Coordinates of C-alpha atoms and ligand atoms in Angstrom, one line a residue:
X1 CA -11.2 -6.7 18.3
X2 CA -8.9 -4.7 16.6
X3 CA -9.6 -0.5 15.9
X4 CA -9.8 -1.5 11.8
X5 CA -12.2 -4.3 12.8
X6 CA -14.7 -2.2 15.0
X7 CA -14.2 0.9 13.2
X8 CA -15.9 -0.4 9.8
X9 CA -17.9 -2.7 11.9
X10 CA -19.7 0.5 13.0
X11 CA -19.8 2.0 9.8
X12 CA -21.5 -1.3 8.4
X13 CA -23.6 -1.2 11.6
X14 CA -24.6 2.8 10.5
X15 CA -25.8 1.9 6.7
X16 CA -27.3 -1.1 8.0
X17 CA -29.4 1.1 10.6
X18 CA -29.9 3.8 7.5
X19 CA -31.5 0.5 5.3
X20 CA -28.1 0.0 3.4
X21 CA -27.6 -3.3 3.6
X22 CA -25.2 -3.7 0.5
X23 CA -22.2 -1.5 -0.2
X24 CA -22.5 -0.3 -3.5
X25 CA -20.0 -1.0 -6.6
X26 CA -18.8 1.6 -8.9
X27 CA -20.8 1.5 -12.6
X28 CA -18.9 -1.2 -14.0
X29 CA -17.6 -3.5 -11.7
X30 CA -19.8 -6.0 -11.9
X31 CA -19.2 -6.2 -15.7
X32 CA -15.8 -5.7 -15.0
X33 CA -15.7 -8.8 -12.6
X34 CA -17.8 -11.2 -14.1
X35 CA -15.5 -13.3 -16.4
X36 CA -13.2 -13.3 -13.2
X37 CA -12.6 -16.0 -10.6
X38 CA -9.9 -18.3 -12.0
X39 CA -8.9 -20.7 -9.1
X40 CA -5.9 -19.2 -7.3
X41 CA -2.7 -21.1 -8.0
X42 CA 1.2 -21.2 -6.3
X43 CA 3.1 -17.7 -7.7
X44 CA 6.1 -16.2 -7.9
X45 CA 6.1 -13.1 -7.8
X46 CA 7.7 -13.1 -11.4
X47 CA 5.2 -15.2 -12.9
X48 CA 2.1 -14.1 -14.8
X49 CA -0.7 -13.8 -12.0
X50 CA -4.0 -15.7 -11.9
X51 CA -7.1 -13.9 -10.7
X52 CA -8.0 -15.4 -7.2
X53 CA -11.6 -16.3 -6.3
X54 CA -13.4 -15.9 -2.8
X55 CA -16.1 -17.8 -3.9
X56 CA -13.9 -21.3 -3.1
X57 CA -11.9 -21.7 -0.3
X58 CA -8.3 -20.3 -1.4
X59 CA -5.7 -22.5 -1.5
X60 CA -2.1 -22.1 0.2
X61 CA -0.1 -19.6 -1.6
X62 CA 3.7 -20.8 -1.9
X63 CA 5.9 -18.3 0.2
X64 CA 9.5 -17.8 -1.6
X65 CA 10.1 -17.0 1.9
X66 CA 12.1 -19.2 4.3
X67 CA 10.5 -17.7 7.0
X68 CA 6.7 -18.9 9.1
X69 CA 3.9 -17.4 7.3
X70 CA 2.0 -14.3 9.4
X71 CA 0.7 -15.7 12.8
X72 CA -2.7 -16.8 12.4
X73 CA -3.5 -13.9 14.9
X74 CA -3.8 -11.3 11.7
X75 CA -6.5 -13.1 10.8
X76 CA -8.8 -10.7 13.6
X77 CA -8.1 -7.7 12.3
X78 CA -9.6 -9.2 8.6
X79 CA -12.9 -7.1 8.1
X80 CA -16.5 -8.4 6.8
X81 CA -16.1 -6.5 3.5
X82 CA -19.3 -7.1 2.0
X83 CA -18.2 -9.0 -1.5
X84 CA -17.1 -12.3 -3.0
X85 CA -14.2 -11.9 -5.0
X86 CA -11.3 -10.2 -3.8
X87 CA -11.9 -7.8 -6.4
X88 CA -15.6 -6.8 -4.9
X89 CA -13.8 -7.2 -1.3
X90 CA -11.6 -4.6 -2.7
X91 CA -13.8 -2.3 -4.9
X92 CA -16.6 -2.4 -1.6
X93 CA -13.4 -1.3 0.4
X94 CA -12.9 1.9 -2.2
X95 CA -16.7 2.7 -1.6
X96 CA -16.3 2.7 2.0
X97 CA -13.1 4.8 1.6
X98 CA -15.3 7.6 -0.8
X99 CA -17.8 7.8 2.2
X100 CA -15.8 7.6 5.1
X101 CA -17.0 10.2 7.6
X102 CA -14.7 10.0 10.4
X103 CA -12.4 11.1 7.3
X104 CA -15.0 13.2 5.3
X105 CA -15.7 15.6 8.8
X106 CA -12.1 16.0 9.7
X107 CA -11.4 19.9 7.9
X108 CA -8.0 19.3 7.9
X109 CA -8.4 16.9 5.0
X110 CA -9.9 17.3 1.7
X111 CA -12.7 15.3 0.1
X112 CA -11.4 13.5 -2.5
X113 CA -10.4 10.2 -1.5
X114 CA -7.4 8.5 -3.9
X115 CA -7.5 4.5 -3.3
X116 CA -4.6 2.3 -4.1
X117 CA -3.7 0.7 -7.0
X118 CA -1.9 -2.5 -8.4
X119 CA -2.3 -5.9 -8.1
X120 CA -5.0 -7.7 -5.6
X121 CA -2.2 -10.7 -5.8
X122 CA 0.8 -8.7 -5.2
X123 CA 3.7 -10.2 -3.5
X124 CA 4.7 -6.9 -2.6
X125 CA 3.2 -3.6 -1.5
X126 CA 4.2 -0.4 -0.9
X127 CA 2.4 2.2 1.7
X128 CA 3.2 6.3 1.0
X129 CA 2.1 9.0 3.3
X130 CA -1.2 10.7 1.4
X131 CA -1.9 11.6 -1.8
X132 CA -0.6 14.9 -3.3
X133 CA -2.1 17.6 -6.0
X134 CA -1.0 14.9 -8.9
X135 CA -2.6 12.3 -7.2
X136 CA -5.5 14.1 -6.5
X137 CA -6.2 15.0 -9.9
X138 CA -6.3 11.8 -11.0
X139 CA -7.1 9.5 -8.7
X140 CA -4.2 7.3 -7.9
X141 CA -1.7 7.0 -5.6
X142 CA 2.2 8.1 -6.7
X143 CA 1.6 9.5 -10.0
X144 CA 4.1 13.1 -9.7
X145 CA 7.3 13.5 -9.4
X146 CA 7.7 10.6 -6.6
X147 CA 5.7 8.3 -8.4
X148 CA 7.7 8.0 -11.4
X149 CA 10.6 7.5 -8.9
X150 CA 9.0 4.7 -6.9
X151 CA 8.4 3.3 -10.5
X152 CA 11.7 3.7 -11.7
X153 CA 12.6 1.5 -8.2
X154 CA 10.1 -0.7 -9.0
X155 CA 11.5 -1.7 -12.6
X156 CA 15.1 -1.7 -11.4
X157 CA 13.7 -4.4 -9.1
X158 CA 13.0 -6.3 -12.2
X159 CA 9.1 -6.0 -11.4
X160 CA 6.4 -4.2 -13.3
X161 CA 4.1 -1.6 -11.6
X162 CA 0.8 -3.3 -12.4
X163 CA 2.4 -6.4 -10.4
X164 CA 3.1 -4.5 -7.6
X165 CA 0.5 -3.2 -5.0
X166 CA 0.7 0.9 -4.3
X167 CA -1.3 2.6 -1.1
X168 CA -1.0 5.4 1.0
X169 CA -1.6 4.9 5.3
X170 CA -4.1 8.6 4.8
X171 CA -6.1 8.3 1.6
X172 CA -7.3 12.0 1.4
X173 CA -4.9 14.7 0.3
X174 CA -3.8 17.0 3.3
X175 CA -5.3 20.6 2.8
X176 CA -3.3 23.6 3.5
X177 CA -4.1 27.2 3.4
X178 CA -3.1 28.8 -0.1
X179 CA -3.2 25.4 -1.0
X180 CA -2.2 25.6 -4.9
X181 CA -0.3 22.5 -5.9
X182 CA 1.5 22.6 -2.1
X183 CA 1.4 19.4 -0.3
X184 CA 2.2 18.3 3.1
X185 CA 2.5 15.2 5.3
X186 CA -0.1 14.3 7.1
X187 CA -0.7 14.5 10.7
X188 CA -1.0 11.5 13.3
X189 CA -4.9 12.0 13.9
X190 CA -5.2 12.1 9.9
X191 CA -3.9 9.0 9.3
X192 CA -5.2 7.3 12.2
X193 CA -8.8 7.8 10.6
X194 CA -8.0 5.9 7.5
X195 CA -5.6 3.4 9.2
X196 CA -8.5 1.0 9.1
X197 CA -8.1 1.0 5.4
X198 CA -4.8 0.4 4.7
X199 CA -5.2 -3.0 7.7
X200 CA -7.9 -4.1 5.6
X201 CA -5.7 -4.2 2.5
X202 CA -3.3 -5.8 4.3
X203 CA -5.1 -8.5 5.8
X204 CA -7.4 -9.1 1.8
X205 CA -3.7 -8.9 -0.7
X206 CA -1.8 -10.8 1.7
X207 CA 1.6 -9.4 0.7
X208 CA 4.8 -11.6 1.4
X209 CA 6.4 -7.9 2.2
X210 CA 5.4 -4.6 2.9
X211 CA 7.9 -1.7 2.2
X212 CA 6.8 1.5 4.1
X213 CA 7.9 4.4 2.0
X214 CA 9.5 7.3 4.4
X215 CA 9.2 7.8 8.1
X216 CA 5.7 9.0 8.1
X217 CA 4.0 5.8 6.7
X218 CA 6.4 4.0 9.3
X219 CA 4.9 5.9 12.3
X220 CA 1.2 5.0 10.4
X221 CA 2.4 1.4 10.6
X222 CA 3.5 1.5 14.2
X223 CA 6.5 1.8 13.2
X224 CA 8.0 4.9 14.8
X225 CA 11.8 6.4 14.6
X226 CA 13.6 8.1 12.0
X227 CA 14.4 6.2 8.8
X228 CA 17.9 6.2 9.4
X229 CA 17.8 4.0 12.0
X230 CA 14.8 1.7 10.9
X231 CA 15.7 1.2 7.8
X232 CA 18.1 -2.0 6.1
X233 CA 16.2 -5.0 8.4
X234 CA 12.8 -5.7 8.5
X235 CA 10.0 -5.1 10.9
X236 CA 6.3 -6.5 11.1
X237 CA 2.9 -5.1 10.6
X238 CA 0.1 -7.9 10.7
X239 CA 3.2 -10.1 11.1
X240 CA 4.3 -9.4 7.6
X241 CA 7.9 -8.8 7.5
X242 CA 8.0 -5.0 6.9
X243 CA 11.2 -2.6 5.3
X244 CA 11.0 0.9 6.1
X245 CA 13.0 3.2 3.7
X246 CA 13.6 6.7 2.1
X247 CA 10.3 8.2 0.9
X248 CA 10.8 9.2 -2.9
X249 CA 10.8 12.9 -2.5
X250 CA 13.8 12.6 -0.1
X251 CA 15.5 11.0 -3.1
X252 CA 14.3 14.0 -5.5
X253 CA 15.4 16.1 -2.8
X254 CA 18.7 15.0 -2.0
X255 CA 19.0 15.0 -5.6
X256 CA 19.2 18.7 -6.1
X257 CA 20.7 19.6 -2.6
X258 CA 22.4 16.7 -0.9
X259 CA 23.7 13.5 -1.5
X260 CA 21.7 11.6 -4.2
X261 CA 24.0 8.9 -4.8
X262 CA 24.0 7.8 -1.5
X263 CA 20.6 8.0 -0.2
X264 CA 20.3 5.8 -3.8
X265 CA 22.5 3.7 -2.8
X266 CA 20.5 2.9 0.8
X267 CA 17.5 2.6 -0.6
X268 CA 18.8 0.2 -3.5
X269 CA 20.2 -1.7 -0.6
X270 CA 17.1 -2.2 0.8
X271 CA 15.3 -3.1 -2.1
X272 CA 17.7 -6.0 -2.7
X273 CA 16.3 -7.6 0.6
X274 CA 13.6 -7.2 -0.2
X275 CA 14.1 -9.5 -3.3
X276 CA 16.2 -11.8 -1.1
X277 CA 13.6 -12.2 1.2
X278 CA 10.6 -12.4 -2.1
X279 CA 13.0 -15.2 -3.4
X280 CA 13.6 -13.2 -7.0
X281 CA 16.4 -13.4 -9.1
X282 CA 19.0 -10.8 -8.7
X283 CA 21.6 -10.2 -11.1
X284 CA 25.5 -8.9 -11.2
X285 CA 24.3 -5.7 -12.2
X286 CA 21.9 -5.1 -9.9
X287 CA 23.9 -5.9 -7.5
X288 CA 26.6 -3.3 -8.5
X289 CA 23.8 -0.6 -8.7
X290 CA 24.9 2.4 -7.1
X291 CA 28.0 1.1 -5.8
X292 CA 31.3 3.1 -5.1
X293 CA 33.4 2.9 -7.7
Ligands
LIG301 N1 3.6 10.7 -1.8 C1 3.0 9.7 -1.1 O1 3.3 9.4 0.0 N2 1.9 9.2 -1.7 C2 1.5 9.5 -2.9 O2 0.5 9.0 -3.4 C3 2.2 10.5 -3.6 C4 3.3 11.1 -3.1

Protein backbone atom coordinates (compact mmCIF):
# COMPACT_ATOMS: atom_id res chain seq x y z
CA UNK A 1 0.00 0.00 0.00
CA UNK A 2 1.46 3.09 -0.81
CA UNK A 3 2.40 5.99 2.28
CA UNK A 4 -0.55 8.46 0.65
CA UNK A 5 -2.86 5.36 0.80
CA UNK A 6 -2.24 4.24 4.51
CA UNK A 7 -1.53 7.59 5.67
CA UNK A 8 -5.34 8.97 5.07
CA UNK A 9 -6.39 5.43 5.61
CA UNK A 10 -5.47 6.09 9.21
CA UNK A 11 -6.79 9.35 9.41
CA UNK A 12 -10.21 7.96 8.05
CA UNK A 13 -9.72 5.08 10.50
CA UNK A 14 -9.21 8.01 13.52
CA UNK A 15 -12.67 9.98 12.69
CA UNK A 16 -14.26 6.83 12.14
CA UNK A 17 -13.07 5.63 15.76
CA UNK A 18 -14.08 9.46 17.02
CA UNK A 19 -17.92 8.67 15.35
CA UNK A 20 -17.03 10.76 12.12
CA UNK A 21 -18.06 8.77 9.72
CA UNK A 22 -18.49 11.52 6.89
CA UNK A 23 -15.97 14.12 6.05
CA UNK A 24 -17.63 17.27 6.14
CA UNK A 25 -18.08 19.83 3.00
CA UNK A 26 -17.51 23.46 3.31
CA UNK A 27 -21.10 25.69 3.64
CA UNK A 28 -21.86 25.60 0.08
CA UNK A 29 -20.73 22.82 -1.69
CA UNK A 30 -23.38 20.85 -1.81
CA UNK A 31 -25.35 23.74 -3.43
CA UNK A 32 -22.49 24.45 -5.27
CA UNK A 33 -22.33 20.80 -6.73
CA UNK A 34 -25.78 19.96 -7.30
CA UNK A 35 -26.55 21.01 -10.86
CA UNK A 36 -23.13 19.27 -11.61
CA UNK A 37 -22.45 15.81 -13.12
CA UNK A 38 -22.47 16.28 -16.91
CA UNK A 39 -21.20 12.81 -18.34
CA UNK A 40 -17.39 13.21 -18.95
CA UNK A 41 -16.62 13.51 -22.65
CA UNK A 42 -13.04 13.17 -25.03
CA UNK A 43 -11.02 16.86 -24.42
CA UNK A 44 -8.51 18.69 -25.57
CA UNK A 45 -7.04 20.47 -23.53
CA UNK A 46 -8.18 23.59 -25.64
CA UNK A 47 -11.66 22.81 -25.72
CA UNK A 48 -14.35 24.06 -23.28
CA UNK A 49 -14.35 21.41 -20.36
CA UNK A 50 -17.35 19.29 -19.25
CA UNK A 51 -17.93 18.64 -15.62
CA UNK A 52 -17.05 14.91 -15.00
CA UNK A 53 -19.29 12.66 -12.80
CA UNK A 54 -18.21 9.84 -10.35
CA UNK A 55 -21.55 8.69 -9.96
CA UNK A 56 -21.16 6.67 -13.62
CA UNK A 57 -18.36 4.85 -14.48
CA UNK A 58 -16.05 7.47 -16.43
CA UNK A 59 -15.34 6.87 -19.70
CA UNK A 60 -11.74 6.86 -21.48
CA UNK A 61 -10.37 10.22 -21.74
CA UNK A 62 -8.58 10.75 -25.26
CA UNK A 63 -4.77 11.27 -24.65
CA UNK A 64 -3.19 13.87 -27.29
CA UNK A 65 -0.35 11.87 -26.19
CA UNK A 66 1.36 9.34 -28.43
CA UNK A 67 2.62 7.73 -25.50
CA UNK A 68 0.79 4.48 -23.07
CA UNK A 69 -1.47 5.88 -20.66
CA UNK A 70 -0.02 5.69 -16.68
CA UNK A 71 0.50 1.98 -15.81
CA UNK A 72 -2.44 0.71 -14.23
CA UNK A 73 -0.15 0.32 -11.04
CA UNK A 74 -1.10 4.26 -10.03
CA UNK A 75 -4.27 3.13 -9.58
CA UNK A 76 -3.00 1.83 -5.63
CA UNK A 77 -2.00 4.77 -4.54
CA UNK A 78 -5.90 6.24 -5.46
CA UNK A 79 -7.37 7.01 -1.86
CA UNK A 80 -11.13 6.23 -0.50
CA UNK A 81 -11.94 9.94 -0.50
CA UNK A 82 -15.27 9.89 0.86
CA UNK A 83 -17.46 11.68 -2.05
CA UNK A 84 -19.13 11.14 -5.41
CA UNK A 85 -18.29 13.68 -7.70
CA UNK A 86 -14.83 14.52 -8.25
CA UNK A 87 -15.71 17.73 -7.02
CA UNK A 88 -16.77 16.21 -3.38
CA UNK A 89 -13.61 13.85 -3.92
CA UNK A 90 -11.82 16.96 -4.11
CA UNK A 91 -13.59 19.44 -1.64
CA UNK A 92 -13.53 16.15 1.09
CA UNK A 93 -9.65 16.15 0.19
CA UNK A 94 -9.42 20.13 1.21
CA UNK A 95 -11.18 19.18 4.58
CA UNK A 96 -8.84 16.54 5.30
CA UNK A 97 -6.01 18.95 4.33
CA UNK A 98 -7.66 21.94 7.05
CA UNK A 99 -7.36 19.04 9.70
CA UNK A 100 -4.39 17.34 9.02
CA UNK A 101 -2.52 16.67 12.20
CA UNK A 102 0.57 15.04 11.22
CA UNK A 103 0.70 18.66 9.50
CA UNK A 104 -1.17 20.77 12.18
CA UNK A 105 1.47 19.33 15.25
CA UNK A 106 4.59 19.94 13.23
CA UNK A 107 5.77 23.78 14.76
CA UNK A 108 7.70 24.30 11.98
CA UNK A 109 4.67 24.97 9.90
CA UNK A 110 1.81 27.30 10.29
CA UNK A 111 -1.86 26.51 10.55
CA UNK A 112 -3.36 27.79 7.69
CA UNK A 113 -3.58 25.30 5.09
CA UNK A 114 -3.88 26.86 1.23
CA UNK A 115 -5.35 24.04 -1.20
CA UNK A 116 -4.90 24.08 -4.89
CA UNK A 117 -6.82 25.57 -7.32
CA UNK A 118 -7.87 25.09 -11.10
CA UNK A 119 -9.54 22.79 -12.98
CA UNK A 120 -10.57 19.10 -11.59
CA UNK A 121 -10.29 18.19 -15.55
CA UNK A 122 -7.03 19.72 -16.23
CA UNK A 123 -4.74 18.30 -18.75
CA UNK A 124 -2.04 19.85 -17.05
CA UNK A 125 -0.87 20.63 -13.54
CA UNK A 126 1.56 22.38 -11.92
CA UNK A 127 3.15 21.50 -8.30
CA UNK A 128 5.11 24.66 -6.28
CA UNK A 129 6.93 24.31 -3.11
CA UNK A 130 4.41 25.91 -0.17
CA UNK A 131 2.47 28.69 0.02
CA UNK A 132 3.92 32.07 0.83
CA UNK A 133 2.56 35.36 2.92
CA UNK A 134 0.32 36.25 -0.39
CA UNK A 135 -0.90 32.94 -0.53
CA UNK A 136 -1.61 32.75 2.89
CA UNK A 137 -3.64 35.64 3.04
CA UNK A 138 -5.87 34.55 0.67
CA UNK A 139 -6.04 31.22 0.38
CA UNK A 140 -4.64 30.05 -2.90
CA UNK A 141 -1.74 28.82 -4.21
CA UNK A 142 0.66 31.33 -6.48
CA UNK A 143 -1.10 34.53 -6.05
CA UNK A 144 2.44 37.11 -5.37
CA UNK A 145 4.86 37.96 -7.32
CA UNK A 146 5.54 34.24 -8.72
CA UNK A 147 2.07 33.65 -9.29
CA UNK A 148 1.46 36.25 -11.73
CA UNK A 149 4.60 34.88 -13.40
CA UNK A 150 3.48 31.27 -13.53
CA UNK A 151 0.29 33.02 -15.04
CA UNK A 152 1.95 35.05 -17.42
CA UNK A 153 3.62 31.30 -18.62
CA UNK A 154 0.55 29.88 -18.47
CA UNK A 155 -1.10 32.41 -21.12
CA UNK A 156 1.91 32.47 -23.29
CA UNK A 157 1.12 28.76 -23.42
CA UNK A 158 -2.01 29.75 -25.06
CA UNK A 159 -4.00 28.28 -21.95
CA UNK A 160 -6.09 30.06 -19.37
CA UNK A 161 -5.42 29.68 -15.58
CA UNK A 162 -8.83 28.39 -14.56
CA UNK A 163 -8.00 25.48 -17.19
CA UNK A 164 -5.05 24.70 -15.75
CA UNK A 165 -4.55 22.78 -12.31
CA UNK A 166 -2.12 24.78 -9.56
CA UNK A 167 -0.79 22.92 -6.19
CA UNK A 168 1.90 23.10 -3.91
CA UNK A 169 3.86 19.38 -2.63
CA UNK A 170 3.61 21.26 1.41
CA UNK A 171 0.20 22.98 1.65
CA UNK A 172 1.03 25.06 4.92
CA UNK A 173 3.11 28.12 4.71
CA UNK A 174 6.72 27.56 6.28
CA UNK A 175 7.07 29.65 9.59
CA UNK A 176 10.15 31.43 10.35
CA UNK A 177 11.21 33.49 13.20
CA UNK A 178 10.47 37.34 12.63
CA UNK A 179 8.33 36.02 10.26
CA UNK A 180 6.74 39.35 8.62
CA UNK A 181 6.05 38.73 4.92
CA UNK A 182 9.50 36.37 4.78
CA UNK A 183 9.05 33.05 3.25
CA UNK A 184 11.12 30.06 2.88
CA UNK A 185 11.26 26.63 1.30
CA UNK A 186 10.20 24.09 2.97
CA UNK A 187 12.03 21.32 4.48
CA UNK A 188 12.02 17.44 3.42
CA UNK A 189 10.04 16.29 6.68
CA UNK A 190 7.50 19.25 5.80
CA UNK A 191 6.61 18.18 2.68
CA UNK A 192 6.70 14.67 3.36
CA UNK A 193 3.62 15.21 5.74
CA UNK A 194 1.45 16.59 3.10
CA UNK A 195 2.85 14.47 0.19
CA UNK A 196 -0.21 12.25 0.68
CA UNK A 197 -2.17 15.20 -0.62
CA UNK A 198 -0.65 16.25 -3.51
CA UNK A 199 -0.67 11.85 -4.74
CA UNK A 200 -4.20 12.01 -4.09
CA UNK A 201 -4.70 14.90 -6.61
CA UNK A 202 -2.71 13.25 -8.76
CA UNK A 203 -4.24 10.03 -8.86
CA UNK A 204 -8.38 12.04 -8.79
CA UNK A 205 -7.33 15.02 -11.93
CA UNK A 206 -5.57 12.58 -13.87
CA UNK A 207 -3.30 15.04 -15.59
CA UNK A 208 -1.76 14.11 -19.11
CA UNK A 209 1.48 16.17 -17.55
CA UNK A 210 2.74 17.40 -14.47
CA UNK A 211 5.26 20.32 -14.48
CA UNK A 212 7.15 20.42 -11.12
CA UNK A 213 7.94 24.13 -10.57
CA UNK A 214 11.77 24.42 -9.07
CA UNK A 215 14.01 21.86 -7.48
CA UNK A 216 12.18 21.68 -4.32
CA UNK A 217 8.83 20.34 -5.63
CA UNK A 218 11.16 18.02 -7.78
CA UNK A 219 12.79 16.39 -4.63
CA UNK A 220 8.77 16.32 -3.12
CA UNK A 221 8.07 14.38 -6.36
CA UNK A 222 11.07 11.96 -6.05
CA UNK A 223 12.56 13.74 -8.18
CA UNK A 224 15.92 14.76 -6.82
CA UNK A 225 18.94 16.81 -8.54
CA UNK A 226 19.34 20.28 -9.39
CA UNK A 227 17.11 21.79 -12.01
CA UNK A 228 19.80 22.26 -14.30
CA UNK A 229 20.31 18.98 -14.98
CA UNK A 230 16.57 17.61 -14.77
CA UNK A 231 15.09 19.91 -16.54
CA UNK A 232 14.22 19.89 -20.77
CA UNK A 233 12.97 15.87 -20.76
CA UNK A 234 10.49 14.48 -18.90
CA UNK A 235 10.39 12.24 -15.81
CA UNK A 236 7.42 10.24 -14.14
CA UNK A 237 5.45 10.61 -10.94
CA UNK A 238 2.45 8.07 -10.82
CA UNK A 239 3.63 7.23 -14.31
CA UNK A 240 2.61 10.65 -15.56
CA UNK A 241 5.27 12.00 -17.78
CA UNK A 242 6.72 14.81 -15.47
CA UNK A 243 8.93 18.25 -16.52
CA UNK A 244 10.87 19.69 -13.92
CA UNK A 245 11.75 23.46 -14.43
CA UNK A 246 12.80 26.88 -13.02
CA UNK A 247 10.64 27.86 -10.06
CA UNK A 248 9.11 31.46 -10.84
CA UNK A 249 11.05 33.34 -8.22
CA UNK A 250 14.30 32.20 -9.83
CA UNK A 251 12.91 33.96 -12.91
CA UNK A 252 12.06 37.23 -10.83
CA UNK A 253 15.32 36.74 -9.49
CA UNK A 254 17.50 36.35 -12.21
CA UNK A 255 15.58 39.16 -13.49
CA UNK A 256 17.03 41.81 -11.31
CA UNK A 257 20.54 40.11 -10.80
CA UNK A 258 21.35 37.50 -13.43
CA UNK A 259 20.38 36.42 -16.62
CA UNK A 260 16.61 36.78 -17.21
CA UNK A 261 16.60 36.24 -20.76
CA UNK A 262 18.08 33.10 -20.57
CA UNK A 263 16.67 31.37 -17.73
CA UNK A 264 13.27 32.65 -19.89
CA UNK A 265 14.45 31.17 -22.56
CA UNK A 266 14.86 27.50 -20.75
CA UNK A 267 11.87 27.54 -19.23
CA UNK A 268 10.03 28.64 -22.47
CA UNK A 269 11.77 25.67 -23.95
CA UNK A 270 10.28 23.47 -21.70
CA UNK A 271 7.05 24.66 -21.81
CA UNK A 272 6.93 24.04 -25.56
CA UNK A 273 7.20 20.21 -24.77
CA UNK A 274 5.15 20.36 -22.83
CA UNK A 275 2.53 21.39 -25.53
CA UNK A 276 4.25 18.91 -27.88
CA UNK A 277 3.72 16.22 -25.68
CA UNK A 278 -0.38 17.82 -24.69
CA UNK A 279 -0.84 17.78 -28.56
CA UNK A 280 -1.65 21.78 -28.58
CA UNK A 281 -1.19 24.07 -31.25
CA UNK A 282 2.01 26.00 -31.24
CA UNK A 283 2.57 28.93 -33.38
CA UNK A 284 5.66 30.79 -35.23
CA UNK A 285 5.72 33.09 -32.57
CA UNK A 286 5.75 31.14 -29.89
CA UNK A 287 8.16 29.36 -31.14
CA UNK A 288 10.57 32.43 -31.63
CA UNK A 289 9.80 33.47 -27.94
CA UNK A 290 12.88 34.31 -26.30
CA UNK A 291 15.04 33.33 -28.95
CA UNK A 292 18.55 34.91 -29.74
CA UNK A 293 18.32 37.29 -32.11
N1 LIG B 1 5.68 29.61 -4.49
C1 LIG B 1 5.23 28.34 -4.45
O1 LIG B 1 5.99 27.41 -4.65
N2 LIG B 1 3.95 28.16 -4.22
C2 LIG B 1 3.09 29.15 -4.06
O2 LIG B 1 1.90 28.89 -3.86
C3 LIG B 1 3.58 30.46 -4.11
C4 LIG B 1 4.88 30.68 -4.33
Amino acid sequence: MSTATSLLKQHLQQRKLQGKTHVGLRPGTMEKLSGLGRPPAARAISEPEPLRSFAAAPAPVARPLHEAPPPETKKAELLEVAGVTLEEKLAALRTMAETWEPALSMNSLRKTMVFAVGSPLASLMFVGEAPGAEEEKLGEPFVGPAGQKLTAIIKAMGLDRPKVYISNICKFRPAMDNQGSGNRKPEAAEMKVCLPFVLTEIDLIKPLVIVALGATAAEGLGIPGAVGSLRGRFHSTSGIPTMVTYHPSYLLREEKTGDGIRAKRAVWEDMLKVMEKLGLPISEKQRGYFQAK
